[in-house]
Short mmCIF file of C-alpha atoms and ligand atoms in Angstrom, two decimals:
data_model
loop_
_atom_site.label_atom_id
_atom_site.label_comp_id
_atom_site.label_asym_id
_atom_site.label_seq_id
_atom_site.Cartn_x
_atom_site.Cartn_y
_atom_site.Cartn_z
CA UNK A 1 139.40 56.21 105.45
CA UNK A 2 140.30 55.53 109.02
CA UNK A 3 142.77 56.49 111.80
CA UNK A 4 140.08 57.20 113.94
CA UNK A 5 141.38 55.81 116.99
CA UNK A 6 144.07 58.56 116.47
CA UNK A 7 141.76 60.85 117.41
CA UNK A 8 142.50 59.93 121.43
CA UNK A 9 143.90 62.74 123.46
CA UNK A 10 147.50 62.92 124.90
CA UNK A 11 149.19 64.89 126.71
CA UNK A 12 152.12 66.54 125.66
CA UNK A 13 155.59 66.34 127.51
CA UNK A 14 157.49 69.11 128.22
CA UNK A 15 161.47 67.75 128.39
CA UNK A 16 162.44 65.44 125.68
CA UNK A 17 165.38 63.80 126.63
CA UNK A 18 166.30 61.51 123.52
CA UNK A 19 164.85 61.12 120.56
CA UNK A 20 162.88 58.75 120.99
CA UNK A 21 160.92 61.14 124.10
CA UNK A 22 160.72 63.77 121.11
CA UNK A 23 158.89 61.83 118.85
CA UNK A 24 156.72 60.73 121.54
CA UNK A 25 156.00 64.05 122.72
CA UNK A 26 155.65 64.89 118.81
CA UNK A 27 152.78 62.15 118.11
CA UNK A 28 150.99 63.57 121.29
CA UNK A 29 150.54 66.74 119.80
CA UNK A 30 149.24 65.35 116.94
CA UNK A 31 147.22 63.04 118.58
CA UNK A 32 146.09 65.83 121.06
CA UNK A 33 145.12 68.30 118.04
CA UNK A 34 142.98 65.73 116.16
CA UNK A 35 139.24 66.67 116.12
CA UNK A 36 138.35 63.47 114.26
CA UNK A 37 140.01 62.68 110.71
CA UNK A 38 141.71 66.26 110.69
CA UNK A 39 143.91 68.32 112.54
CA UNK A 40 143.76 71.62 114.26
CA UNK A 41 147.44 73.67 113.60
CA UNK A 42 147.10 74.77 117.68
CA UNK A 43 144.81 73.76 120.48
CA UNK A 44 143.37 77.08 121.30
CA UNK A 45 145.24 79.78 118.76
CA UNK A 46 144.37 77.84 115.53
CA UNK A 47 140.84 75.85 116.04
CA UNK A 48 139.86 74.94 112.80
CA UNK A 49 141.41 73.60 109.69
CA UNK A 50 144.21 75.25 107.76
CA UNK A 51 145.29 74.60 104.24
CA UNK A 52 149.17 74.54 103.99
CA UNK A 53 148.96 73.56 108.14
CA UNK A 54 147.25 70.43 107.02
CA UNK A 55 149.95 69.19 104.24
CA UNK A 56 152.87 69.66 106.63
CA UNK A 57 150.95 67.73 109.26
CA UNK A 58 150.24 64.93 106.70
CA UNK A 59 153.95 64.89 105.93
CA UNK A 60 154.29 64.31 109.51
CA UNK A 61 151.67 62.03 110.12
CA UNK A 62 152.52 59.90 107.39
CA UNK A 63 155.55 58.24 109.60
CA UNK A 64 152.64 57.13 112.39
CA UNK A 65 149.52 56.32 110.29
CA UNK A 66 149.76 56.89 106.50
CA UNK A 67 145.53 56.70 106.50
CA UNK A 68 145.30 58.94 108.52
CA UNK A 69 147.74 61.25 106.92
CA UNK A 70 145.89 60.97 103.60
CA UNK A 71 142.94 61.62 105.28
CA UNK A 72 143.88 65.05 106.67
CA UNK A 73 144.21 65.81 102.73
CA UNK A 74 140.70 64.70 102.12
CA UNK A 75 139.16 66.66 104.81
CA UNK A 76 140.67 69.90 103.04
CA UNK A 77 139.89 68.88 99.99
CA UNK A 78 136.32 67.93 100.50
CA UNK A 79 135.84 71.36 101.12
CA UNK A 80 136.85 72.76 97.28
CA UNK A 81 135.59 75.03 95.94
CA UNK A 82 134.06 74.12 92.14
CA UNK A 83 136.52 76.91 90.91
CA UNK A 84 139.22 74.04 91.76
CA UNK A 85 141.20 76.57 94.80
CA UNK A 86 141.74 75.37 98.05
CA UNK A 87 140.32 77.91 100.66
CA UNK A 88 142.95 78.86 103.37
CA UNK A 89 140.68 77.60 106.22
CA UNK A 90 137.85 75.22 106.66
CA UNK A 91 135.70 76.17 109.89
CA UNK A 92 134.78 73.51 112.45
CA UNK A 93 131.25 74.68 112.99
CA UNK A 94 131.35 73.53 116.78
CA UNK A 95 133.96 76.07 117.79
CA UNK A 96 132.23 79.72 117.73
CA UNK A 97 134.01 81.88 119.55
CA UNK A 98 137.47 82.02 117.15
CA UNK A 99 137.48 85.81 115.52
CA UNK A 100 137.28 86.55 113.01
CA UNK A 101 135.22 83.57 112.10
CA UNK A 102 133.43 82.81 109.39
CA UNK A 103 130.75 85.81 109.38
CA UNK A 104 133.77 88.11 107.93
CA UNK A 105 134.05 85.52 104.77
CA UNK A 106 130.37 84.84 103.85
CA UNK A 107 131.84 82.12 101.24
CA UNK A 108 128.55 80.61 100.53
CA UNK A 109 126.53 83.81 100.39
CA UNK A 110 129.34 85.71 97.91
CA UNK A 111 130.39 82.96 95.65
CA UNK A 112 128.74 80.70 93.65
CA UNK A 113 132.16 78.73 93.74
CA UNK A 114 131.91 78.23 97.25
CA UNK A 115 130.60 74.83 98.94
CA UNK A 116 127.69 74.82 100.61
CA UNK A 117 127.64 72.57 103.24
CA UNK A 118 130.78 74.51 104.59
CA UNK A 119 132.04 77.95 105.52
CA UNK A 120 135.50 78.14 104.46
CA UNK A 121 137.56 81.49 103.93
CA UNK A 122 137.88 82.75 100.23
CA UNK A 123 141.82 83.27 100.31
CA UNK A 124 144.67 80.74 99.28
CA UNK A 125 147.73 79.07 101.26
CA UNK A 126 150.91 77.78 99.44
CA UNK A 127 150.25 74.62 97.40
CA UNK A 128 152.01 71.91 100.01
CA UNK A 129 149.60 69.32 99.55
CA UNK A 130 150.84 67.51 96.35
CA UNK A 131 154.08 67.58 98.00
CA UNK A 132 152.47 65.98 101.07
CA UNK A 133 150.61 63.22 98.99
CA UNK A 134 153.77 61.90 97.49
CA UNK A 135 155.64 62.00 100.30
CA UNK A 136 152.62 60.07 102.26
CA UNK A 137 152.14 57.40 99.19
CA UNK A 138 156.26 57.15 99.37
CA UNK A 139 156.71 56.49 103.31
CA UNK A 140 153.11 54.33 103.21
CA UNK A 141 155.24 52.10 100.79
CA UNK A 142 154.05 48.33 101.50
CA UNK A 143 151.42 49.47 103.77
CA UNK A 144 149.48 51.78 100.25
CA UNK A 145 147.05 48.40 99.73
CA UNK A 146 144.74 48.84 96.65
CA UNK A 147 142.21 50.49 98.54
CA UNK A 148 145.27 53.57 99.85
CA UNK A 149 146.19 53.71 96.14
CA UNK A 150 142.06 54.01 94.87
CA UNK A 151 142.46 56.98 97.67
CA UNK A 152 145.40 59.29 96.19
CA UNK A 153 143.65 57.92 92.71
CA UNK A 154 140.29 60.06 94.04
CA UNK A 155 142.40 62.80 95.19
CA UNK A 156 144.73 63.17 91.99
CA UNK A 157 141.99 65.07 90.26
CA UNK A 158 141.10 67.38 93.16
CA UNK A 159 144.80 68.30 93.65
CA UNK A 160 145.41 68.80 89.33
CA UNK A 161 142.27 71.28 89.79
CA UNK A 162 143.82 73.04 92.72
CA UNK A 163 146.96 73.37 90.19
CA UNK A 164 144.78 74.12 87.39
CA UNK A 165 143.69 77.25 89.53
CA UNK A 166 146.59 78.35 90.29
CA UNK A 167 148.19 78.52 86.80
CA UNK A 168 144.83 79.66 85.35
CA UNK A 169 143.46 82.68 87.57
CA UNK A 170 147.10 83.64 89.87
CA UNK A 171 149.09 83.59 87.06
CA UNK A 172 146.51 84.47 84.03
CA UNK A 173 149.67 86.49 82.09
CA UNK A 174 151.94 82.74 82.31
CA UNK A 175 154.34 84.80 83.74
CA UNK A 176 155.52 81.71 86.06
CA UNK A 177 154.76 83.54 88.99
CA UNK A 178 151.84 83.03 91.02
CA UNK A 179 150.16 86.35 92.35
CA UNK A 180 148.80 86.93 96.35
CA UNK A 181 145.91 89.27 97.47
CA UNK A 182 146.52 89.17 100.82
CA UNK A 183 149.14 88.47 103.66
CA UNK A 184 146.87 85.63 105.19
CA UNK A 185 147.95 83.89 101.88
CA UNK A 186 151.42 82.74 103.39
CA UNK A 187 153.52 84.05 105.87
CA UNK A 188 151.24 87.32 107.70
CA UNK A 189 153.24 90.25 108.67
CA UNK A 190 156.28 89.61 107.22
CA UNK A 191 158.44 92.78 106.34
CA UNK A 192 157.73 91.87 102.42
CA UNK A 193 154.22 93.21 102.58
CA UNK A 194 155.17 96.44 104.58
CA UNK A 195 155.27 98.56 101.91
CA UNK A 196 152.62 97.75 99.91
CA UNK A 197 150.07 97.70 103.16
CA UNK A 198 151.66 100.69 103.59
CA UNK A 199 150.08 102.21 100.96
CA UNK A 200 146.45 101.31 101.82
CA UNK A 201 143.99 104.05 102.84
CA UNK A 202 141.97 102.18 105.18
CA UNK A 203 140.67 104.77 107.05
CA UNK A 204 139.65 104.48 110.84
CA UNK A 205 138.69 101.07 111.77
CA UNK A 206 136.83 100.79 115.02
CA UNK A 207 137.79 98.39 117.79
CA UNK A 208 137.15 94.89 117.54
CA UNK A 209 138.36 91.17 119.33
CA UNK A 210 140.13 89.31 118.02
CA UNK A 211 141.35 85.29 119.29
CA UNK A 212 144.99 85.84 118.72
CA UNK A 213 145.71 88.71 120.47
CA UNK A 214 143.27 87.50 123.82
CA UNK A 215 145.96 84.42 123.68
CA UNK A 216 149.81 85.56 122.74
CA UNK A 217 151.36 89.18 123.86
CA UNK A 218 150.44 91.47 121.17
CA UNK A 219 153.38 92.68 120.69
CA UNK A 220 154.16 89.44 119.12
CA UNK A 221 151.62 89.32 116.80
CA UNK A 222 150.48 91.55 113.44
CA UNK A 223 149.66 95.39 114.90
CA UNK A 224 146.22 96.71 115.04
CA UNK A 225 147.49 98.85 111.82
CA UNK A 226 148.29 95.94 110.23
CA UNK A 227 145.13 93.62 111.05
CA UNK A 228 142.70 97.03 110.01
CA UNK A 229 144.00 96.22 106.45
CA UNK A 230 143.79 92.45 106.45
CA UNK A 231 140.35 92.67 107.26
CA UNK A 232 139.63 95.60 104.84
CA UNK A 233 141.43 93.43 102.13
CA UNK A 234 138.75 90.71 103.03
CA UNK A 235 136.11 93.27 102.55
CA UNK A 236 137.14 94.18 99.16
CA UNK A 237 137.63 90.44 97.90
CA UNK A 238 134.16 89.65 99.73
CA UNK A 239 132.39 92.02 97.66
CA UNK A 240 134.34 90.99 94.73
CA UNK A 241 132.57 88.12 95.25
CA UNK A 242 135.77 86.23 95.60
CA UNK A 243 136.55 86.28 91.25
CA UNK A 244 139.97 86.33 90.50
CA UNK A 245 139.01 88.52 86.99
CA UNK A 246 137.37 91.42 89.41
CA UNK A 247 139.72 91.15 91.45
CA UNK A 248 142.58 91.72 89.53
CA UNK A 249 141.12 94.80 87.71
CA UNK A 250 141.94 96.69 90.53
CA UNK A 251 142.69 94.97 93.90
CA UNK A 252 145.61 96.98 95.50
CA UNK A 253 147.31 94.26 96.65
CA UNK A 254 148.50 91.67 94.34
CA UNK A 255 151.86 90.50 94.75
CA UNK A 256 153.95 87.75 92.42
CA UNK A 257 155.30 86.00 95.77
CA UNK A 258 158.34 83.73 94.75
CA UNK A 259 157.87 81.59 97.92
CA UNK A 260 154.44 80.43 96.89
CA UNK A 261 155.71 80.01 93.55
CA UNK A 262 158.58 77.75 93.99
CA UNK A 263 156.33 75.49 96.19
CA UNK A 264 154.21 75.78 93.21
CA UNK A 265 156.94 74.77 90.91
CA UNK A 266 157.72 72.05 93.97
CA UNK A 267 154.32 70.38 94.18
CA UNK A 268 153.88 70.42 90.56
CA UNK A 269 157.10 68.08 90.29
CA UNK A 270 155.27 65.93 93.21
CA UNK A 271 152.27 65.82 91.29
CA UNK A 272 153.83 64.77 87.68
CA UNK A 273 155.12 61.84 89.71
CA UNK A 274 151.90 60.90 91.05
CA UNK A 275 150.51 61.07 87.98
CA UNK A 276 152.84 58.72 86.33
CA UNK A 277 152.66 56.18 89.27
CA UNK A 278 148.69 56.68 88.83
CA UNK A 279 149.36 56.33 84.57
CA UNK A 280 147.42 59.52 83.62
CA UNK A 281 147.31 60.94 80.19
CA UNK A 282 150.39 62.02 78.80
CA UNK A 283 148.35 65.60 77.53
CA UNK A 284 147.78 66.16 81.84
CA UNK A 285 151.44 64.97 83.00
CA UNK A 286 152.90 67.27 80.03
CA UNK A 287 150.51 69.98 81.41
CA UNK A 288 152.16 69.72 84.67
CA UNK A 289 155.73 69.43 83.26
CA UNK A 290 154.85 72.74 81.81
CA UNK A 291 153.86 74.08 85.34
CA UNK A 292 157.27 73.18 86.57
CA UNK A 293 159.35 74.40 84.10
CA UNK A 294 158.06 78.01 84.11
CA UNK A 295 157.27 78.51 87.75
CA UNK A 296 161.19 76.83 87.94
CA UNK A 297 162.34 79.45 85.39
CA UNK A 298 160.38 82.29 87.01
CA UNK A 299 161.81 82.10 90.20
CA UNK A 300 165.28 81.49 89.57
CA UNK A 301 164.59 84.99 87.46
CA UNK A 302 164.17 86.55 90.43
CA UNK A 303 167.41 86.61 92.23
CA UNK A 304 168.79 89.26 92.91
CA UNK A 305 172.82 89.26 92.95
CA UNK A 306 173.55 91.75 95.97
CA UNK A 307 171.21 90.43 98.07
CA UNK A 308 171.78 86.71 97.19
CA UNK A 309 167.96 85.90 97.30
CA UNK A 310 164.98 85.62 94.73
CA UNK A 311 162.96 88.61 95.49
CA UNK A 312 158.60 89.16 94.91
CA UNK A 313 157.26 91.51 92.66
CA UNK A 314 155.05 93.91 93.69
CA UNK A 315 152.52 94.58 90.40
CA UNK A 316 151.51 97.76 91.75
CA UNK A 317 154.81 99.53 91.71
CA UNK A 318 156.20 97.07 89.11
CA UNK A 319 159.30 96.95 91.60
CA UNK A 320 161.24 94.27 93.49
CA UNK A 321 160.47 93.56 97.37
CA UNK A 322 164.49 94.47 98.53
CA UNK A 323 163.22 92.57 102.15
CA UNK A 324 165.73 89.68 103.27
CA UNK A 325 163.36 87.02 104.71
CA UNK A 326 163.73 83.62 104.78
CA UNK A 327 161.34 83.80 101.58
CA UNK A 328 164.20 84.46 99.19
CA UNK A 329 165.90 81.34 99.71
CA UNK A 330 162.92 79.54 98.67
CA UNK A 331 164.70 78.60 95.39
CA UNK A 332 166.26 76.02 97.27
CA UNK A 333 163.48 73.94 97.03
CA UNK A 334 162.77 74.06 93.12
CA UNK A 335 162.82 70.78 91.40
CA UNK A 336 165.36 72.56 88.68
CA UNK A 337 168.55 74.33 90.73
CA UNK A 338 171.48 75.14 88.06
CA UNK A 339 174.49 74.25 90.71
CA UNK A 340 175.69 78.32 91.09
CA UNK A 341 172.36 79.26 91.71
CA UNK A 342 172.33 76.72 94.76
CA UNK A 343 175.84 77.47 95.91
CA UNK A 344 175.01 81.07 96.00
CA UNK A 345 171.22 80.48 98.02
CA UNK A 346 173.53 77.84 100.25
CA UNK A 347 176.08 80.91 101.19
CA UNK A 348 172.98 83.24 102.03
CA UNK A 349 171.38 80.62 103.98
CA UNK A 350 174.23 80.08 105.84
CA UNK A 351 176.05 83.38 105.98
CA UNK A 352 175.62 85.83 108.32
CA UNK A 353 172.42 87.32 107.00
CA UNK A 354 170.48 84.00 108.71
CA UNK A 355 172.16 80.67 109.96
CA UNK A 356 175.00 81.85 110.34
CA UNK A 357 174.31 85.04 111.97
CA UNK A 358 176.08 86.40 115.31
CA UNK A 359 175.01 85.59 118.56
CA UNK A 360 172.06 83.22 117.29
CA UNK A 361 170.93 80.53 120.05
CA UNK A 362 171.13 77.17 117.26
CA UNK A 363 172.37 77.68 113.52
CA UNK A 364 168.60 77.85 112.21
CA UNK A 365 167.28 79.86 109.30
CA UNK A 366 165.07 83.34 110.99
CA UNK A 367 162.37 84.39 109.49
CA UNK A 368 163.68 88.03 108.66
CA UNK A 369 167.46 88.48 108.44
CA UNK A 370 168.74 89.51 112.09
CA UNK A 371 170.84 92.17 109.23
CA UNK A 372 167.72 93.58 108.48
CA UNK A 373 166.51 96.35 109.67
CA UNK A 374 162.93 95.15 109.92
CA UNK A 375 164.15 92.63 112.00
CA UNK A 376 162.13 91.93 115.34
CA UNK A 377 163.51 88.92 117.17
CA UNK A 378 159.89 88.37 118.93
CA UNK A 379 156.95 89.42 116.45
CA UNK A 380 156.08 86.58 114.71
CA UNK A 381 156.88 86.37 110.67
CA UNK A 382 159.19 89.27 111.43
CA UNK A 383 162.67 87.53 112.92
CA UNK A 384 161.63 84.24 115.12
CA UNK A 385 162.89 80.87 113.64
CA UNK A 386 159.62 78.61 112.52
CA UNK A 387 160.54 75.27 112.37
CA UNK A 388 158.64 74.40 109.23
CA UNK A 389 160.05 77.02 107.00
CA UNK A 390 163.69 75.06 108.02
CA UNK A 391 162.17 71.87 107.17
CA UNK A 392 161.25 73.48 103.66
CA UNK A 393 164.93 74.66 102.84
CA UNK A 394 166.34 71.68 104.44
CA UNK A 395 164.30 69.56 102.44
CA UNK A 396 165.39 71.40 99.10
CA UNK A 397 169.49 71.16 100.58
CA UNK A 398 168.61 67.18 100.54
CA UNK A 399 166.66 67.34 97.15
CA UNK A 400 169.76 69.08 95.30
CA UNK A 401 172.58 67.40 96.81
CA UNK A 402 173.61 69.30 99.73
CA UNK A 403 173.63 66.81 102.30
CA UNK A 404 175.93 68.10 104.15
CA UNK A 405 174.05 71.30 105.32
CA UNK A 406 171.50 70.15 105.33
CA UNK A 407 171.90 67.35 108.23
CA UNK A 408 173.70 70.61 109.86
CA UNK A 409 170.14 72.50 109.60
CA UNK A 410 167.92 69.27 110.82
CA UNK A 411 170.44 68.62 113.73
CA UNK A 412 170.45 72.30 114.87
CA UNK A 413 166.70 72.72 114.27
CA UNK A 414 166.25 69.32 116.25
CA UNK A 415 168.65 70.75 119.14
CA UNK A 416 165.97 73.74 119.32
CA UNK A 417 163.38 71.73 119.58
CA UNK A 418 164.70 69.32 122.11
CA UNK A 419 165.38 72.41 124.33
CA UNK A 420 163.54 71.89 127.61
CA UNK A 421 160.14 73.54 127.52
CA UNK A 422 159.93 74.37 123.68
CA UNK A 423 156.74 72.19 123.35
CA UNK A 424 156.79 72.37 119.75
CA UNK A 425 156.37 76.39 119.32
CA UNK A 426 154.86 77.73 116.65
CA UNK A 427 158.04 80.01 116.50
CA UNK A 428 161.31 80.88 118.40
CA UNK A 429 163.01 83.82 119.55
CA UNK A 430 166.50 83.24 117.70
CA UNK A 431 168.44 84.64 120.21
CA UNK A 432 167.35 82.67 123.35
CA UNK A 433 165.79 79.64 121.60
CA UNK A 434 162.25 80.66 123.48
CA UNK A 435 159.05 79.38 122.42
CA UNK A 436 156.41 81.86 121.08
CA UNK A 437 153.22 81.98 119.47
CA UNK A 438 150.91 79.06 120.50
CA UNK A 439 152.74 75.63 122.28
CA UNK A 440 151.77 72.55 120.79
CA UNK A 441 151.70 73.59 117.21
CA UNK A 442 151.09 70.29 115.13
CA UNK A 443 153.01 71.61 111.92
CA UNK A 444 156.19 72.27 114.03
CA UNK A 445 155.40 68.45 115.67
CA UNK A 446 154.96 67.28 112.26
CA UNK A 447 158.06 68.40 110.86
CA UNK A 448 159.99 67.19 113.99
CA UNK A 449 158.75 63.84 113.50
CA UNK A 450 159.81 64.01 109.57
CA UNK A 451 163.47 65.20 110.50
CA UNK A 452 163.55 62.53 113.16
CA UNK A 453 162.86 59.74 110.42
CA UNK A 454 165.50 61.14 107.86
CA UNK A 455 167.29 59.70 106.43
CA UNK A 456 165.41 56.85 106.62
CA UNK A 457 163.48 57.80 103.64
CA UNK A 458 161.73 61.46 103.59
CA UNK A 459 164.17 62.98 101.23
CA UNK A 460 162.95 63.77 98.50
CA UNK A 461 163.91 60.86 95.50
C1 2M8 B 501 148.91 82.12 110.73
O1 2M8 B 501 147.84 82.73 110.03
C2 2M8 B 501 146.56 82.98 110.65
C3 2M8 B 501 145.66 83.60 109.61
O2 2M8 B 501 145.47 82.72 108.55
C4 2M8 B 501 146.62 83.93 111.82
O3 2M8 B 501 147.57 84.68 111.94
O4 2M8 B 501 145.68 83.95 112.59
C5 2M8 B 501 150.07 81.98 109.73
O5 2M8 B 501 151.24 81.58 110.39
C6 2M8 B 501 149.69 80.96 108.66
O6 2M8 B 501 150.75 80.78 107.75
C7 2M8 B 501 149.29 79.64 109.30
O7 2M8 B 501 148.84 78.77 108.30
C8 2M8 B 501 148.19 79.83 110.35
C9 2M8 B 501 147.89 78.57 111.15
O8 2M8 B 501 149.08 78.01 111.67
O9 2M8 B 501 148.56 80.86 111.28
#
């Protein structure tokens, strides 16, 4: 593995004036946020490694230095657990003042799953990274050499026991849909998960720090309510020891979350078609086949005709999440989309419940419907735009035909971001087009650099 020189620090510029100045400014921040063969999501928000962070920035990274994007994969998966999942964050040991750090997980200590020569988190991200290992073998193209290829060969088995867990201990009933335990596991404080944190007795949790809060207004950011019961969800799981049977005997938050699914159903596609390039057993690709067929099913089960969105499932209540997020146009991106299905997630997308809603700064997908009334144009997951949730639906418009909208969605998404002073923002405020969250996020740089290659080859064959 290699890419080391990558590692160099840039600086960032703040006014991109063609494209060519964006993708500069793009590779900075990439280059700036390396900490040697991986990649930090922010310089000061986000210090160490996270999971689904990492697969957009090797989608990214793949259009600079393909070794280096496979080796941002490696570094996450080096640090598997035996169990096969993929812990949401890997801890850089040199950086010890992030809270809360890696005290509040005690991996090693609670799991015999864990690995030991590295504290990681014991909670899941969306499964990107198959997705991000095809795409990186794809754009490598004559530059994969026999020793690139021997790479994805060594990482093929790593990423079909990351799927393994995922079918096996999220979704033990073969339901299709894959179940969360905690908000951390995808998008944070979105309204989805209001209800059923809602209903958590927490009790009074003293006052603690915490690293996002000393950096971004906290008005932007998850509530002190809201963070008491992330971190007493952690508790609970902790002393579950982390396994998935305890856990779902009575954890009281377990959610079937149809945006994690579909980019199940997503990466499982990705991975079938590594493992025919690679020539793996028929038995393992028809495993995977069966992976995306059901999650595929599954999700397309959950739409929901007067919203025009696939909805989650809350298994405590046994009732549909009725929230209209960005999450319930996820279908978009499932390798199976019956034409209807994607002509009626197309007119949500771009209807006035998101793109095409009143008043908005560019024609970008929110996070949280500006119709909704949990809509909060500034906090975070609630209503700001995130540029890598529009490169997920924009790169499901291009997988299923709609080429159309979606060069709309990657030129208006590219107008945000070539805004003077957005510096790659973790997220926007939809109205305005300001950057919040951290600056310099490398998954929003990554995605910038993949819509400024397209279509010269990262939509999806
Ligand atoms: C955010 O999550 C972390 C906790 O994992 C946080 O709020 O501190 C989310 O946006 C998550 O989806 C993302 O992976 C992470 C790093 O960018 O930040």
């Amino acid at each position: 593995m290699d890419g080391r020189g990558f590692g160099a620090r840039g600086l960032c510029t703040a006014i991109a004036s063609t494209e060519g100045d964006l993708r500069e400014a793009a590779v900075a921040v990439l280059r700036a946020n390396d900490v040697g063969g991986w990649t930090r999501p922010a310089p000061r928000l986000y210090p160490h490694q996270w999971s689904w962070d990492s697969a957009f920035i090797a989608i990214g990274l793949a259009h600079v230095d393909p070794q280096r994007a496979l080796a941002e994969l490696e570094h996450l998966f080096a640090a598997q657990w035996s169990d096969g999942r993929v812990p949401h964050m890997v801890f850089d040991p040199r950086v010890e003042d992030y809270v809360p750090g890696p005290g509040l997980w005690a991996s090693a200590a609670s799991s015999d799953a864990a690995p030991r020569g590295v504290a990681t988190s014991g909670l899941i991200q969306p499964p990107m990274h198959a997705i991000a290992a095809e795409h990186v073998w794809k754009i490598a193209g004559a530059r994969a050499d026999r020793e690139f290829v021997a790479r994805i060969r060594a990482l093929y088995p790593r990423l079909l026991a990351w799927h393994r867990y995922l079918a096996r201990e999220r979704d033990p009933d073969r339901s299709g849909l894959l179940t969360i335990y905690h908000p951390w596991e995808g998008t944070d404080n979105t309204p989805r998960w209001d209800a059923a944190l809602a209903r958590l007795a927490v009790g009074e949790r003293g006052s603690y720090s915490r690293t996002d809060t000393s950096l971004v207004g906290a008005s932007e950011r998850p509530s002190k309510a809201e963070y008491d019961r992330y971190l007493w969800l952690v508790d609970r799981l902790r002393l579950a020891g982390y396994d998935d049977t305890k856990i779902r005997r009575d954890h009281p938050f377990q959610i079937k979350d149809v945006q994690c699914t579909a980019i199940f159903a997503a990466a499982s596609h990705a991975l079938g078609a590594i493992a025919s390039k690679l020539d793996m057993p028929v038995a393992e690709r028809d495993e995977i086949n069966s992976w995306v067929a059901t999650s595929s099913v599954a999700v397309r089960d959950r739409f929901d005709e007067e919203l025009g969105l696939v909805l989650d499932h809350d298994l405590a209540t046994h009732e549909a999440i009725r929230v209209r997020t960005s999450a319930g146009l996820s279908a978009l991106i499932l390798p199976e989309l019956p034409s209807a299905l994607r002509e009626r997630l197309v007119g949500t997308a771009f209807g006035e419940d998101f793109a095409g809603a009143t008043g908005l700064a560019h024609p970008v997908i929110p996070s949280t419907s500006p119709r909704a009334p949990e809509f909060r144009p500034r906090a975070y997951w609630r209503g700001p735009t995130w540029p890598v949730i529009n490169w997920l639906l924009w790169w499901g418009l291009e997988r299923h035909g709609s080429g159309e909208r979606a060069s709309t969605l990657r030129r208006a998404n590219l107008a945000l971001l070539s805004r003077s002073g957005a510096r790659f923002a973790e997220y926007f405020e939809p109205y305005t087009g300001e950057p919040l969250g951290s600056i310099d996020q490398s998954w929003t740089a990554a995605v910038t650099l993949d819509w400024l290659a397209a279509p010269r080859g990262s939509a999806p064959s």
